[in-house]
mmCIF file of C-alpha atoms in Angstrom:
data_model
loop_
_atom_site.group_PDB
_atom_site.id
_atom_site.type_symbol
_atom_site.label_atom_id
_atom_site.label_comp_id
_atom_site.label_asym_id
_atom_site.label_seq_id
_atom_site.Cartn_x
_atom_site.Cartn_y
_atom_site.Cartn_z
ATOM 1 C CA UNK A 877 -13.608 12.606 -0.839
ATOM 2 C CA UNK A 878 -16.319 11.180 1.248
ATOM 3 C CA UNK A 879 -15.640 7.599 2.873
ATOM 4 C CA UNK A 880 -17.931 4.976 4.153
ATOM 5 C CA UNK A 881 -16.237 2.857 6.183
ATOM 6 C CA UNK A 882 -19.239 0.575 6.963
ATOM 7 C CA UNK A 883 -22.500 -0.496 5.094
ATOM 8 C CA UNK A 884 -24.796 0.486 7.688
ATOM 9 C CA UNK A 885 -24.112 4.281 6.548
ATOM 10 C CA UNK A 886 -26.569 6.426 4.177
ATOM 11 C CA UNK A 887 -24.722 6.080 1.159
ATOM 12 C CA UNK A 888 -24.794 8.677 -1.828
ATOM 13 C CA UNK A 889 -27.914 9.375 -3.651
ATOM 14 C CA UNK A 890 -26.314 10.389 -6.983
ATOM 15 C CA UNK A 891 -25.892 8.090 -10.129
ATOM 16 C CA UNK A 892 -22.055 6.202 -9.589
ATOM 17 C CA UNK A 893 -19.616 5.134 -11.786
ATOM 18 C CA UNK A 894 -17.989 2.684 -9.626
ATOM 19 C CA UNK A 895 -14.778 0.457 -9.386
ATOM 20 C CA UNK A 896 -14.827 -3.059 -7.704
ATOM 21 C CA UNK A 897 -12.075 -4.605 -6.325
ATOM 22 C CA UNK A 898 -10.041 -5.525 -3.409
ATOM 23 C CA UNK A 899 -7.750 -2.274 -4.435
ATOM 24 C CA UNK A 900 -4.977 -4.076 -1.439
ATOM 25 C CA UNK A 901 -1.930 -2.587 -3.276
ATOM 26 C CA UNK A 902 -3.550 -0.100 -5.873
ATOM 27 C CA UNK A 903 -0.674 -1.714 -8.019
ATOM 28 C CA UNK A 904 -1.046 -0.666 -11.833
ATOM 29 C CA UNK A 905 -3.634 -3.442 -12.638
ATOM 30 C CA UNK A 906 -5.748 -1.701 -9.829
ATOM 31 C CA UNK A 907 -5.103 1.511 -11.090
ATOM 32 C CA UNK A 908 -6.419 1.005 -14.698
ATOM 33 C CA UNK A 909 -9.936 -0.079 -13.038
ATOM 34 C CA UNK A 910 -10.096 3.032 -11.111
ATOM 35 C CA UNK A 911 -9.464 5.133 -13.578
ATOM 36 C CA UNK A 912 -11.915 3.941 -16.174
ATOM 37 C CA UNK A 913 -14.329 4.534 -13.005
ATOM 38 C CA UNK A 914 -13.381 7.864 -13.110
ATOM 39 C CA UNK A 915 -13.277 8.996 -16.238
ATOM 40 C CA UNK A 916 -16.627 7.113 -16.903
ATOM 41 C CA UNK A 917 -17.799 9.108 -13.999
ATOM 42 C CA UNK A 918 -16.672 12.222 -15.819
ATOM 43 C CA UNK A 919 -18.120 11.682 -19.153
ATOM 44 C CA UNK A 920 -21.662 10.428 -18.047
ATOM 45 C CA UNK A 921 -21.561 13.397 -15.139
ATOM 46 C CA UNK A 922 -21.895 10.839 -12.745
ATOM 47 C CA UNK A 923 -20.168 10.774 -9.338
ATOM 48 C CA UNK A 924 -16.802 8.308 -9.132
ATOM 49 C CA UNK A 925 -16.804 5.434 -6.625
ATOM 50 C CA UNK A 926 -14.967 3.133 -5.370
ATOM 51 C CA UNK A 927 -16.476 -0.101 -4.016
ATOM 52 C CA UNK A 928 -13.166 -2.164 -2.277
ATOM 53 C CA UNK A 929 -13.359 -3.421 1.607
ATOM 54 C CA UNK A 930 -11.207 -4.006 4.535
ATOM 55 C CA UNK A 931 -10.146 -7.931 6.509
ATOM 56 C CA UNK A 932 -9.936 -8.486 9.851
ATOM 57 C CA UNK A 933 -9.979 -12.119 9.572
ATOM 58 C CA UNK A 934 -8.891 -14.329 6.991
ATOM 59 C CA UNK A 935 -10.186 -14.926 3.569
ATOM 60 C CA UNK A 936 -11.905 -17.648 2.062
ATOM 61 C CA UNK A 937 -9.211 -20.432 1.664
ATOM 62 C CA UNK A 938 -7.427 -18.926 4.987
ATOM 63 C CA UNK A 939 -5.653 -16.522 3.018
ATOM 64 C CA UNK A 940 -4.323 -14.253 5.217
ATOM 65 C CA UNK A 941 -3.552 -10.800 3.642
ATOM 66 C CA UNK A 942 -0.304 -8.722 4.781
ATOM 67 C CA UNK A 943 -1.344 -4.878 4.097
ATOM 68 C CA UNK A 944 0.687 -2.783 1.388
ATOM 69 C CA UNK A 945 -0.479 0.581 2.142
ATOM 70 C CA UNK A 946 -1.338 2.274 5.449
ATOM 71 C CA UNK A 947 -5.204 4.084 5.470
ATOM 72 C CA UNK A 948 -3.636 6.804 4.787
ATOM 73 C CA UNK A 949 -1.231 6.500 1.972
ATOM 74 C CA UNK A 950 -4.543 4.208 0.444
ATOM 75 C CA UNK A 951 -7.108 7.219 1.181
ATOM 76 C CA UNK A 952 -4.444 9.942 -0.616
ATOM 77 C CA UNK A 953 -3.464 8.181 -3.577
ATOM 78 C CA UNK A 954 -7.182 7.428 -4.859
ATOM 79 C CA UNK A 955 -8.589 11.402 -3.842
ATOM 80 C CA UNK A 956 -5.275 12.404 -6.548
ATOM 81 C CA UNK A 957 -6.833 10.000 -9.123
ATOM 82 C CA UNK A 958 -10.408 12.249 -8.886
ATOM 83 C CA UNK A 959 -12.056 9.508 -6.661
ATOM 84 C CA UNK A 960 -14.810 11.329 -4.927
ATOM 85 C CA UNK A 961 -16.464 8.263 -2.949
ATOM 86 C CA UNK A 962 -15.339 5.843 -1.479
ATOM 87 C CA UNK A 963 -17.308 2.723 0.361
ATOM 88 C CA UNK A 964 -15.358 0.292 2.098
ATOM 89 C CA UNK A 965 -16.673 -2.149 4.935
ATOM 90 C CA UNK A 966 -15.115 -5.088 6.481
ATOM 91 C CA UNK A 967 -15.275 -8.569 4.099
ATOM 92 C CA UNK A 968 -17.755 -9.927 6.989
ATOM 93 C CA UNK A 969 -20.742 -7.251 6.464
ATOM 94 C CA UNK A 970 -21.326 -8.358 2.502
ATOM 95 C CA UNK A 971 -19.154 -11.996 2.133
ATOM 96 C CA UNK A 972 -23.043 -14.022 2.713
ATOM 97 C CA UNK A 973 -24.495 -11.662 -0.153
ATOM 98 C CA UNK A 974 -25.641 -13.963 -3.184
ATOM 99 C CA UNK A 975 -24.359 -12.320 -5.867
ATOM 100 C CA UNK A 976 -27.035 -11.540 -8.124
ATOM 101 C CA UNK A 977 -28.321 -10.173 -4.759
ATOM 102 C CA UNK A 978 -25.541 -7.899 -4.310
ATOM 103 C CA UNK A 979 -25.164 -6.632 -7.848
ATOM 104 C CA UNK A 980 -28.977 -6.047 -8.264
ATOM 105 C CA UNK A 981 -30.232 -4.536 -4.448
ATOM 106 C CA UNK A 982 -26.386 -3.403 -3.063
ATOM 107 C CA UNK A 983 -24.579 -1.687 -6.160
ATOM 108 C CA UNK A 984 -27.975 -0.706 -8.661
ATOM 109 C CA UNK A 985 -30.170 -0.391 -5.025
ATOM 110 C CA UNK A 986 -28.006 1.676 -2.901
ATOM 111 C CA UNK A 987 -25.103 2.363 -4.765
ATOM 112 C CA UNK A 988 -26.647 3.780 -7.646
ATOM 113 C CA UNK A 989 -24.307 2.372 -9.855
ATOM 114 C CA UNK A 990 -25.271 3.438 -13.218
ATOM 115 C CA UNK A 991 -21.604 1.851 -14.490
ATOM 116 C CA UNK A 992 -18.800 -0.474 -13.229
ATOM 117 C CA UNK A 993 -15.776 -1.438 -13.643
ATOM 118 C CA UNK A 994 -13.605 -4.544 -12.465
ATOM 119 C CA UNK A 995 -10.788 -6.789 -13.926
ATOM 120 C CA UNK A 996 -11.204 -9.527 -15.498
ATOM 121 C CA UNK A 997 -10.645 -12.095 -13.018
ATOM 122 C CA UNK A 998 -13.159 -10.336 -10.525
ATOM 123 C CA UNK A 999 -15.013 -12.582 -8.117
ATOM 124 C CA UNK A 1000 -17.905 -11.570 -5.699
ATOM 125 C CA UNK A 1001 -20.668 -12.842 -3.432
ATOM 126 C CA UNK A 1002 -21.027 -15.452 -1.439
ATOM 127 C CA UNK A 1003 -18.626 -18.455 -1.946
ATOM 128 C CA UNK A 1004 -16.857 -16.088 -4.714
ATOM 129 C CA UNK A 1005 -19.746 -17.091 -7.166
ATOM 130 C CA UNK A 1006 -19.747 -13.894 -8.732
ATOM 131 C CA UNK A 1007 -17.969 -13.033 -11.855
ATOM 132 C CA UNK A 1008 -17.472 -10.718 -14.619
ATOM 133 C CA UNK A 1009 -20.552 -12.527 -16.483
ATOM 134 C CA UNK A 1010 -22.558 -12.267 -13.776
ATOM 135 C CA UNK A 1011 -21.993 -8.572 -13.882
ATOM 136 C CA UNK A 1012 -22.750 -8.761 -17.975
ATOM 137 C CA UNK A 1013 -26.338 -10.159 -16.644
ATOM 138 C CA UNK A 1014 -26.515 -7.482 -14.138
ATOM 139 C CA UNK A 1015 -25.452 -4.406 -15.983
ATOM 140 C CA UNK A 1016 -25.270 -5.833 -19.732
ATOM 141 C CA UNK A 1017 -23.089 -4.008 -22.684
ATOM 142 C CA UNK A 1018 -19.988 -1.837 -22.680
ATOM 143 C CA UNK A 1019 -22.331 1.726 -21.686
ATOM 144 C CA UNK A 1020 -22.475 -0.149 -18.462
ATOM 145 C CA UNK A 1021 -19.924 -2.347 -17.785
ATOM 146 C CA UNK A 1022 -16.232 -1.626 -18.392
ATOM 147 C CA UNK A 1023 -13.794 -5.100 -17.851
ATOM 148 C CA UNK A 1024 -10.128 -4.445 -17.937
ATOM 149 C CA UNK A 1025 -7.263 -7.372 -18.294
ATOM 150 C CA UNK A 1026 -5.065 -8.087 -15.790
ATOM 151 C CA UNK A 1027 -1.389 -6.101 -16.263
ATOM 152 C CA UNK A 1028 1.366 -8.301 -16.977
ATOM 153 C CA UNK A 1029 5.248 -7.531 -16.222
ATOM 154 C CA UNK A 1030 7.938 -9.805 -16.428
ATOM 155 C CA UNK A 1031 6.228 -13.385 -18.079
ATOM 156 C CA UNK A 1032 3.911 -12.987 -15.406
ATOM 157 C CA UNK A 1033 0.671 -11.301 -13.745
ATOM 158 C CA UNK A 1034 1.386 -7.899 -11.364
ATOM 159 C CA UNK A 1035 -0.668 -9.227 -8.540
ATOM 160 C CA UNK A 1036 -0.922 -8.112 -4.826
ATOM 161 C CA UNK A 1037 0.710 -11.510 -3.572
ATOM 162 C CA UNK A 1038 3.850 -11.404 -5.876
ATOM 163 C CA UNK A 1039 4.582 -8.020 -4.443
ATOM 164 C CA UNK A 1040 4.084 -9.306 -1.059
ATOM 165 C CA UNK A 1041 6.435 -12.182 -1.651
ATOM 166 C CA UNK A 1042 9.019 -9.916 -3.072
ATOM 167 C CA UNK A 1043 8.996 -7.400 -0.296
ATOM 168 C CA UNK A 1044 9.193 -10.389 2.095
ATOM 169 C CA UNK A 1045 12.714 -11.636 0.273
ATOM 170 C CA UNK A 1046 13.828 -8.355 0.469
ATOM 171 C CA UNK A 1047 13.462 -7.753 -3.491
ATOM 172 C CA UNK A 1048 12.861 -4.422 -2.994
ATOM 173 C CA UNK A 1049 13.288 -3.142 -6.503
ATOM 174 C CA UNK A 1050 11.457 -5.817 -8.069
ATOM 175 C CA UNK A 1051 8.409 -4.990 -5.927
ATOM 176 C CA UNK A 1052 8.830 -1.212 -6.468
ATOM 177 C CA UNK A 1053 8.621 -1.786 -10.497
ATOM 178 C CA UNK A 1054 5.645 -3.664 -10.028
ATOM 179 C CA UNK A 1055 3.839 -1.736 -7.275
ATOM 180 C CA UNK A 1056 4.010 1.515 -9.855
ATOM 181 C CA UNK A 1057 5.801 3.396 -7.514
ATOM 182 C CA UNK A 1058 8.136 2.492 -4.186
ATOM 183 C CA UNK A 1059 7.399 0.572 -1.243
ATOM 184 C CA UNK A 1060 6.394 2.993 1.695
ATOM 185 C CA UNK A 1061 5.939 3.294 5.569
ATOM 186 C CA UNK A 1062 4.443 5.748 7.120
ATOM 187 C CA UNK A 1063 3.884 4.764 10.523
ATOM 188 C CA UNK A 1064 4.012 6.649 13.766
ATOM 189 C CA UNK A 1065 7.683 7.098 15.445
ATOM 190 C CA UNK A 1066 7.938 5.941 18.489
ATOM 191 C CA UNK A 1067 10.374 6.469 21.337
ATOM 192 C CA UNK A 1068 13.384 3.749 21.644
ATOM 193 C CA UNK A 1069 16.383 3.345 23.902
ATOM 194 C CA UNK A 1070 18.222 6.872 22.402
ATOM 195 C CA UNK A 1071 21.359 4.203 22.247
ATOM 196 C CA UNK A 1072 22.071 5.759 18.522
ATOM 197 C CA UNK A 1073 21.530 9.706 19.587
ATOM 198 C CA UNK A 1074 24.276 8.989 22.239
ATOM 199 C CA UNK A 1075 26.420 7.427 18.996
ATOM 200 C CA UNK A 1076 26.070 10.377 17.454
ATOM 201 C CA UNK A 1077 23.599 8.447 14.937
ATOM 202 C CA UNK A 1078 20.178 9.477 15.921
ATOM 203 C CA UNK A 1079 17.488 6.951 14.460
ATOM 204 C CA UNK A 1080 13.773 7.214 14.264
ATOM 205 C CA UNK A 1081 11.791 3.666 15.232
ATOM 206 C CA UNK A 1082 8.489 2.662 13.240
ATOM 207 C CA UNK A 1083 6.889 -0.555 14.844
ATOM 208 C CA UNK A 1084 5.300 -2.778 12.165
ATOM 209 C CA UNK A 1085 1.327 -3.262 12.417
ATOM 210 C CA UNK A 1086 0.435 -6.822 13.394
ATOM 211 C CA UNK A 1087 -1.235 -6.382 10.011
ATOM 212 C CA UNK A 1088 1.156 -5.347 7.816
ATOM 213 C CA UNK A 1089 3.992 -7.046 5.331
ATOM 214 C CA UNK A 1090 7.262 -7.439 6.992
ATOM 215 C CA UNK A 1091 10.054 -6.589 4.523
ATOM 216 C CA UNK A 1092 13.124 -9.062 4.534
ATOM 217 C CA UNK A 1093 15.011 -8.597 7.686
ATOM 218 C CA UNK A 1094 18.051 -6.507 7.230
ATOM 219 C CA UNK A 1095 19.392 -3.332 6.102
ATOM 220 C CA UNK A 1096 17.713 -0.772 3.571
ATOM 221 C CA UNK A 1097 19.011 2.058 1.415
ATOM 222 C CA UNK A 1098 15.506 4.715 1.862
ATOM 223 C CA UNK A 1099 14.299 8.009 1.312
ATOM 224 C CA UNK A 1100 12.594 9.511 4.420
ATOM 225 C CA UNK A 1101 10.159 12.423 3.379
ATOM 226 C CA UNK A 1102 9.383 15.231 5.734
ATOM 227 C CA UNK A 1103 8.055 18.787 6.097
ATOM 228 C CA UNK A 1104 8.054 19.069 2.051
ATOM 229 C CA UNK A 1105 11.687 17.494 1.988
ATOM 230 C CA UNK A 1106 13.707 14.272 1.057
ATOM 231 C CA UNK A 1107 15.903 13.034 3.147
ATOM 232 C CA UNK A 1108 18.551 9.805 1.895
ATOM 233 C CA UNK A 1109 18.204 7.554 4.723
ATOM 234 C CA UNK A 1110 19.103 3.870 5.749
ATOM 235 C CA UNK A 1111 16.812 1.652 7.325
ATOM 236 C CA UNK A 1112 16.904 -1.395 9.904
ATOM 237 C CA UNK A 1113 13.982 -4.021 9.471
ATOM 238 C CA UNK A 1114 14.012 -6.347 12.238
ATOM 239 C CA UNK A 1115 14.298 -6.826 16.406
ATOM 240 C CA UNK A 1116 17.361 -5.273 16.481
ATOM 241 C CA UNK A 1117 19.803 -8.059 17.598
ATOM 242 C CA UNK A 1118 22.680 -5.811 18.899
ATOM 243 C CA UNK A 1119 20.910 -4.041 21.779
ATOM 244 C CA UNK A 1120 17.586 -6.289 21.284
ATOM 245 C CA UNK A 1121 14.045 -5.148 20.138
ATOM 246 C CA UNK A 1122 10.872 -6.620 21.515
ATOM 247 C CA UNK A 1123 8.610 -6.440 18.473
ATOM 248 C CA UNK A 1124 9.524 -6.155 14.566
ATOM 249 C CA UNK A 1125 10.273 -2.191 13.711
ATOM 250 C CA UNK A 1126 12.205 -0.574 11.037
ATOM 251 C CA UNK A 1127 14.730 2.066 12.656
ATOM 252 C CA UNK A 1128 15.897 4.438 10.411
ATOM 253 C CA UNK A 1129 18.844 6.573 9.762
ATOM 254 C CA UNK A 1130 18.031 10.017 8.384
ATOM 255 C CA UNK A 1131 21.375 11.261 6.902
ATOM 256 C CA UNK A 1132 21.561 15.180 7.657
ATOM 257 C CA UNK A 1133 18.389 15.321 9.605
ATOM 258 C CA UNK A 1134 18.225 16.764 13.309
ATOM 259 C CA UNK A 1135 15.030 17.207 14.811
ATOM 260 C CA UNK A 1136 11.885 16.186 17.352
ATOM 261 C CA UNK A 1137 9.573 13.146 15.362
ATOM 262 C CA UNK A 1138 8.455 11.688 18.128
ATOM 263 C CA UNK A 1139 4.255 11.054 17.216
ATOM 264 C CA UNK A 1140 4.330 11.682 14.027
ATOM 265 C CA UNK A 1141 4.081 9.679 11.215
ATOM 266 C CA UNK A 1142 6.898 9.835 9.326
ATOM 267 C CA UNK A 1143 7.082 8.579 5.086
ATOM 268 C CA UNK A 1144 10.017 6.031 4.211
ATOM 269 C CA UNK A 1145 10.117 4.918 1.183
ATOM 270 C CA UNK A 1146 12.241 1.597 0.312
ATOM 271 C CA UNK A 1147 14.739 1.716 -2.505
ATOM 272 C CA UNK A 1148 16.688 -1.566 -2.467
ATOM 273 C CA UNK A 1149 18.558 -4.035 -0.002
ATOM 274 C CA UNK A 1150 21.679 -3.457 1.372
ATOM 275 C CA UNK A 1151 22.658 -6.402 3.706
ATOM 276 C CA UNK A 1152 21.421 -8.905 6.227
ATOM 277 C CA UNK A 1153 20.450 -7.797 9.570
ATOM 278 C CA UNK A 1154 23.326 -8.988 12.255
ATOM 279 C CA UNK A 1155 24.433 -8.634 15.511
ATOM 280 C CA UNK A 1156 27.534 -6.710 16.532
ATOM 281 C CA UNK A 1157 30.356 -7.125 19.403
ATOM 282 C CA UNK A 1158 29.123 -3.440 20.326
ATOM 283 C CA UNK A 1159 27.629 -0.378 19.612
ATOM 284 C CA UNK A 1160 30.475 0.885 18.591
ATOM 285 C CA UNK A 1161 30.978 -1.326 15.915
ATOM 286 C CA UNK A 1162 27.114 -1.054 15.371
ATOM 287 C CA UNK A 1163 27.813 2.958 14.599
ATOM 288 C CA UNK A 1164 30.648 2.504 12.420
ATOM 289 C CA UNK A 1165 28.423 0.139 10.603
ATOM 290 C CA UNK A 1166 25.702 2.177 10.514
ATOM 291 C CA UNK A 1167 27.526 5.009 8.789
ATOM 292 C CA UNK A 1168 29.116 2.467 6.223
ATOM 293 C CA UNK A 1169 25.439 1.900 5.127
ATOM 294 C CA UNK A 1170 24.517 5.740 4.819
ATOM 295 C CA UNK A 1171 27.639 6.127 2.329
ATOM 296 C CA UNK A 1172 26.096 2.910 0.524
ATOM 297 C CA UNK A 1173 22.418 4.594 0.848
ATOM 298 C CA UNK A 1174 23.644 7.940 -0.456
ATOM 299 C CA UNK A 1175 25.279 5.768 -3.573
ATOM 300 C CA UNK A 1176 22.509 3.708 -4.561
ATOM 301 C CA UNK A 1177 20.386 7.137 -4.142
ATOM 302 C CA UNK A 1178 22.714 9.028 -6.387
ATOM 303 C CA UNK A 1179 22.580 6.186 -8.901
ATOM 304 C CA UNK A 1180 18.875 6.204 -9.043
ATOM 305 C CA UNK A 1181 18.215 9.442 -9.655
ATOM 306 C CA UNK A 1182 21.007 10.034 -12.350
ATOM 307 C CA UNK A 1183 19.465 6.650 -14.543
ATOM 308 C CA UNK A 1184 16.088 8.505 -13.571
ATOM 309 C CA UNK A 1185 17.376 12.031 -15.088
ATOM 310 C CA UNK A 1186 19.008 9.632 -18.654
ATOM 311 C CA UNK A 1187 15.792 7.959 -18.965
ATOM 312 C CA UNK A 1188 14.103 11.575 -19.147
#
């Protein structure tokens, strides 16, 4: 899969089939507009893009985005869905774009774009001008333009800001159902005071981008994925308050797990809340706590994957 991480590149010269969006959670309402990229792209012979961007400032309305993937996890998912190009600069390079201007020199110009796809509610161009009937101008009839509705769950739209506010009240499970698929980190571990190896509970610590959405503070039952295995594991978010943290990280328990993962990037994936974070008289009250919460962890675990094996 070929990435273009800025507009100044030499984009593709083949015909596209391309998907527009933001693409900030690649929830199931994002997914459907890839996809009918992609198998457009397939049909016509054409290669499959994705058109989506990155923000280092705010958006319009000072709407400050709290990132639901990491690069990676983003870049993986959409090469297993047959994506083979993706072009994603920062919001600043294209937000001054009029956007007959962008739809007629950017994605027919440069892009190629022989066919796109969007939601319904799609906006683009300068000032957010742009919408699906500008496209309809643009690219005209369904052999050109594909517009999908937005997914609905629970009396209401899946959108990337519900799941953000659900993650942040520690709704884990509600978020997971309506992300498509768990809530993950996958951030690099980093060393920490070794205060739970001497306990006898070894933890790994992931700080949390500046960038990124903070789960609820407190404990988490997880899974912790690593060198092709699965791990039940149980997960701090916070600062820490018993032997003090100076940034937000989530320190994890990996039951059963011994081993160097210092520098790498480890996967922990979210399966629902367990309790509040709080401070203890001391760490040994801390440990015993901690491996009250793996027997929890392993439960909750257990419980998911036995209503998984029913409902199959």
């Amino acid at each position: 899969m070929r990435v273009f991480a800025t507009l100044d590149m030499e984009f593709p010269r083949e015909s596209t089939c391309v998907a527009l969006g933001l693409f900030d959670g690649l929830h199931p309402g994002h997914m459907q507009v890839i996809r009918a990229a992609v198998e457009k792209a397939r049909e016509l012979r054409k290669v499959s893009c994705v058109f989506t961007y990155t923000v280092s400032g705010a958006l319009p309305g000072n709407k400050v985005q709290g990132r639901l993937l990491s690069d990676t996890r983003f870049y993986r998912i959409l090469e297993e869905l047959g994506v083979e190009c993706v072009i994603r600069p920062d919001f600043s390079e294209f937000c001054d774009l009029e956007p007959e201007r962008f739809a007629e020199e950017f994605l027919r110009g440069r892009m190629g774009a022989c066919h796109v796809a969007c939601g319904e509610d799609f906006r683009f161009g300068k000032g957010a001008a742009g919408t699906v009937d500008t496209l309809r101008r643009q690219f005209g009839g369904a052999d050109s333009l594909t517009v999908l509705p937005m997914v609905r769950q629970d009396g209401g739209t899946v959108s990337s800001s519900r799941i953000r506010e659900f993650i942040q009240a520690g709704e884990i499970e509600t978020a997971n159902a309506m992300l498509g698929r768990r809530f993950a980190i996958d951030f690099e571990v980093v060393h920490g005071r070794a205060l739970g190896r001497t306990l006898g509970s070894p933890t790994i610590n992931q700080p949390f981008p500046a960038d990124f959405v903070v789960p609820r503070f407190g404990v988490y039952a997880t899974l912790t994925h690593w060198d092709g295995r699965e791990y039940v594991s149980v997960t701090n978010v916070g600062v820490k308050p018993t032997v003090g943290s100076d940034h937000v990280l989530a320190e994890t328990y990996i039951h059963g797990f011994s081993g160097d993962l210092y520098s790498m990037a480890v996967d922990v994936e979210f399966l629902r809340f367990i309790r509040p974070e709080q401070k203890f008289a001391g760490v040994e009250e801390l440990r015993e706590q901690i491996l009250r919460d793996s027997e929890t962890a392993e439960q909750i675990a257990a419980g998911m994957t036995n209503t998984a094996a029913r409902e199959h």
